[in-house]
XYZ file of C-alpha atoms in Angstrom:
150
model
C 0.000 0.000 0.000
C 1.242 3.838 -1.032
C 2.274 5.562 2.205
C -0.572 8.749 2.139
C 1.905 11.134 3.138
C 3.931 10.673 -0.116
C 3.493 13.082 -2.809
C 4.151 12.278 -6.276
C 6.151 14.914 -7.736
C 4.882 17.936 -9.994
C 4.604 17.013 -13.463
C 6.680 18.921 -15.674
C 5.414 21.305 -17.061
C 4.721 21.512 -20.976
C 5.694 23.942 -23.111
C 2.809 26.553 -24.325
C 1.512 28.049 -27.764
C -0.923 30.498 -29.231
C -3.028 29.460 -32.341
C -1.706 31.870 -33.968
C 1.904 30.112 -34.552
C 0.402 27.295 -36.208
C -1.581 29.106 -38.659
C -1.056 28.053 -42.012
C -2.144 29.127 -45.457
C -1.740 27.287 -48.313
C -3.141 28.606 -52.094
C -3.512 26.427 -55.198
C -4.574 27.495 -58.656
C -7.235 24.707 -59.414
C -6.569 23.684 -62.703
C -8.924 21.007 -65.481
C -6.842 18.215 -64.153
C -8.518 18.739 -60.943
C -12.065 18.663 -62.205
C -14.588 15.612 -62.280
C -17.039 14.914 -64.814
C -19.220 18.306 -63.749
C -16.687 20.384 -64.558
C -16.053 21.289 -60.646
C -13.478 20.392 -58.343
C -13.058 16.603 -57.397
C -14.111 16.769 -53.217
C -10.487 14.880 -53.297
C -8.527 16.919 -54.390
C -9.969 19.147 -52.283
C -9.635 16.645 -49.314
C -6.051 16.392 -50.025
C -5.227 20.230 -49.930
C -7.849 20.379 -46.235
C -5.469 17.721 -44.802
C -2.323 18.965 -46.403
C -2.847 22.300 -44.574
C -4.288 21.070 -41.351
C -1.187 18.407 -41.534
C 0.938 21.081 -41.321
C -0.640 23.154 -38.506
C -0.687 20.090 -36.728
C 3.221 19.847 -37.217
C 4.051 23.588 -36.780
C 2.446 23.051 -33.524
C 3.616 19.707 -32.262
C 7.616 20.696 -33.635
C 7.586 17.518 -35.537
C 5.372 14.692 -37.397
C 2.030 14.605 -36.701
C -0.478 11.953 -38.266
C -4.655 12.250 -39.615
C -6.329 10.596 -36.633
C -9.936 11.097 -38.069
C -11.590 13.786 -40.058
C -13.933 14.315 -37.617
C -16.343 16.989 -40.114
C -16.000 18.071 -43.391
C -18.460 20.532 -45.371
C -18.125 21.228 -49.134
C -20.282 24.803 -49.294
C -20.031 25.608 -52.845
C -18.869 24.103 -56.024
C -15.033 25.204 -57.020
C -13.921 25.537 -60.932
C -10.497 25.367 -62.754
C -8.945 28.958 -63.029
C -10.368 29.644 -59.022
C -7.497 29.974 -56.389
C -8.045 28.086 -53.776
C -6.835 29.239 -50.476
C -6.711 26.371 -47.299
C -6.360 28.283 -44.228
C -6.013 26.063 -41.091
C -5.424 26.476 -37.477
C -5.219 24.746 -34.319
C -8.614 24.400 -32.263
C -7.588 22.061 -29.324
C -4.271 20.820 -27.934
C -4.722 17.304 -25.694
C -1.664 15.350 -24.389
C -0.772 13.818 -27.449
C -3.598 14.959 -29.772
C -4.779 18.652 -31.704
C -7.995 19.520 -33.586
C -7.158 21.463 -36.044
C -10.043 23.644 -38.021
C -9.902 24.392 -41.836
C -11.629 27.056 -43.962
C -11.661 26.798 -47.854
C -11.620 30.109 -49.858
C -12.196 30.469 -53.538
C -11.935 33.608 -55.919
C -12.314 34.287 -59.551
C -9.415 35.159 -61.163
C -11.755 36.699 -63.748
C -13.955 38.705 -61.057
C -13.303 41.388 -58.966
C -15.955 39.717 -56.517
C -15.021 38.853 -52.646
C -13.635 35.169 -51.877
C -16.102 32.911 -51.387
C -16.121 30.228 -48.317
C -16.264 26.923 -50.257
C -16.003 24.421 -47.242
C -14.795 24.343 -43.573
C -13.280 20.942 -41.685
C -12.060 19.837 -38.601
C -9.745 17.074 -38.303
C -7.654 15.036 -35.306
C -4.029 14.401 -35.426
C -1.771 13.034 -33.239
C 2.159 13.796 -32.944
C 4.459 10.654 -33.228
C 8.166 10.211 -33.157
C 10.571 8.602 -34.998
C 9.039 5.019 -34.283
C 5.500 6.138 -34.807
C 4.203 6.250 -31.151
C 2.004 9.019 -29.698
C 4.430 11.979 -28.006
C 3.275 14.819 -26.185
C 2.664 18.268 -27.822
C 2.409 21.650 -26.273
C -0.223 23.066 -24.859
C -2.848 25.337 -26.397
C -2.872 29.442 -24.649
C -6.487 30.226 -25.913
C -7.485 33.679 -24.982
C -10.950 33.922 -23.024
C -13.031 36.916 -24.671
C -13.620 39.273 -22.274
C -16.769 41.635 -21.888
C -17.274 43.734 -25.195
């Protein structure tokens, strides 16, 4: 039996990060290659670009390799043609022991228009940081502001 008057010590404590340095932005000119038979953007390659970006967020983050874990929601909002730029912007949401949700907004302009960008989907995936032999290491924690009274 553990003698009650024992205290384990402290656990170290874990380094600490702001969403804001693990923001990434990635842009792609969509081109016909990267159509399907509508004549709009295959949701895969658009899949690939969501976790591309969040991938990296995840590894900005965790200083090293992180791995998908589960896309845990993914909306396509509007239909995407060749000639659009496609910008991926994704951030991180959550920071666990081992684990971040990162969240992922799709833009899309016209190169022809002089029109806004357009939100064309939004995601939210899981990853997990691993080290060289593949197992689960800690990350560092997530400093996310509280709003205050406006």
């Amino acid at each position: 039996m553990a003698d009650p008057t024992v205290t384990s010590p402290a656990p170290a404590s874990r380094p600490v990060k702001t969403p804001d340095g693990s923001r990434v932005v990635l842009a792609h000119i969509m081109s016909e290659h990267d159509t399907n038979l509508y004549g709009t953007i295959h949701g895969g390659v658009m899949m690939k670009l969501i976790d591309d970006a969040a991938a990296a967020a995840a590894g900005r983050h965790a200083d090293g390799p992180a791995v998908t874990v589960s896309v845990d929601k993914m909306s396509f909002l509007a239909p995407v043609r060749a000639g659009d730029l496609l910008s991926v912007e994704a951030g991180l949401r959550r920071a666990g022991r081992t684990s971040m949700t990162v969240g992922v907004r799709v833009t899309s302009e016209r190169w022809n228009s002089a029109g806004p960008a357009a939100e064309v989907a939004t995601a939210s995936l899981t990853f997990v940081a691993v080290d060289a032999d593949g197992s689960p290491r800690p990350v560092p924690a997530l400093d996310v502001p509280v709003p205050g009274p406006s």
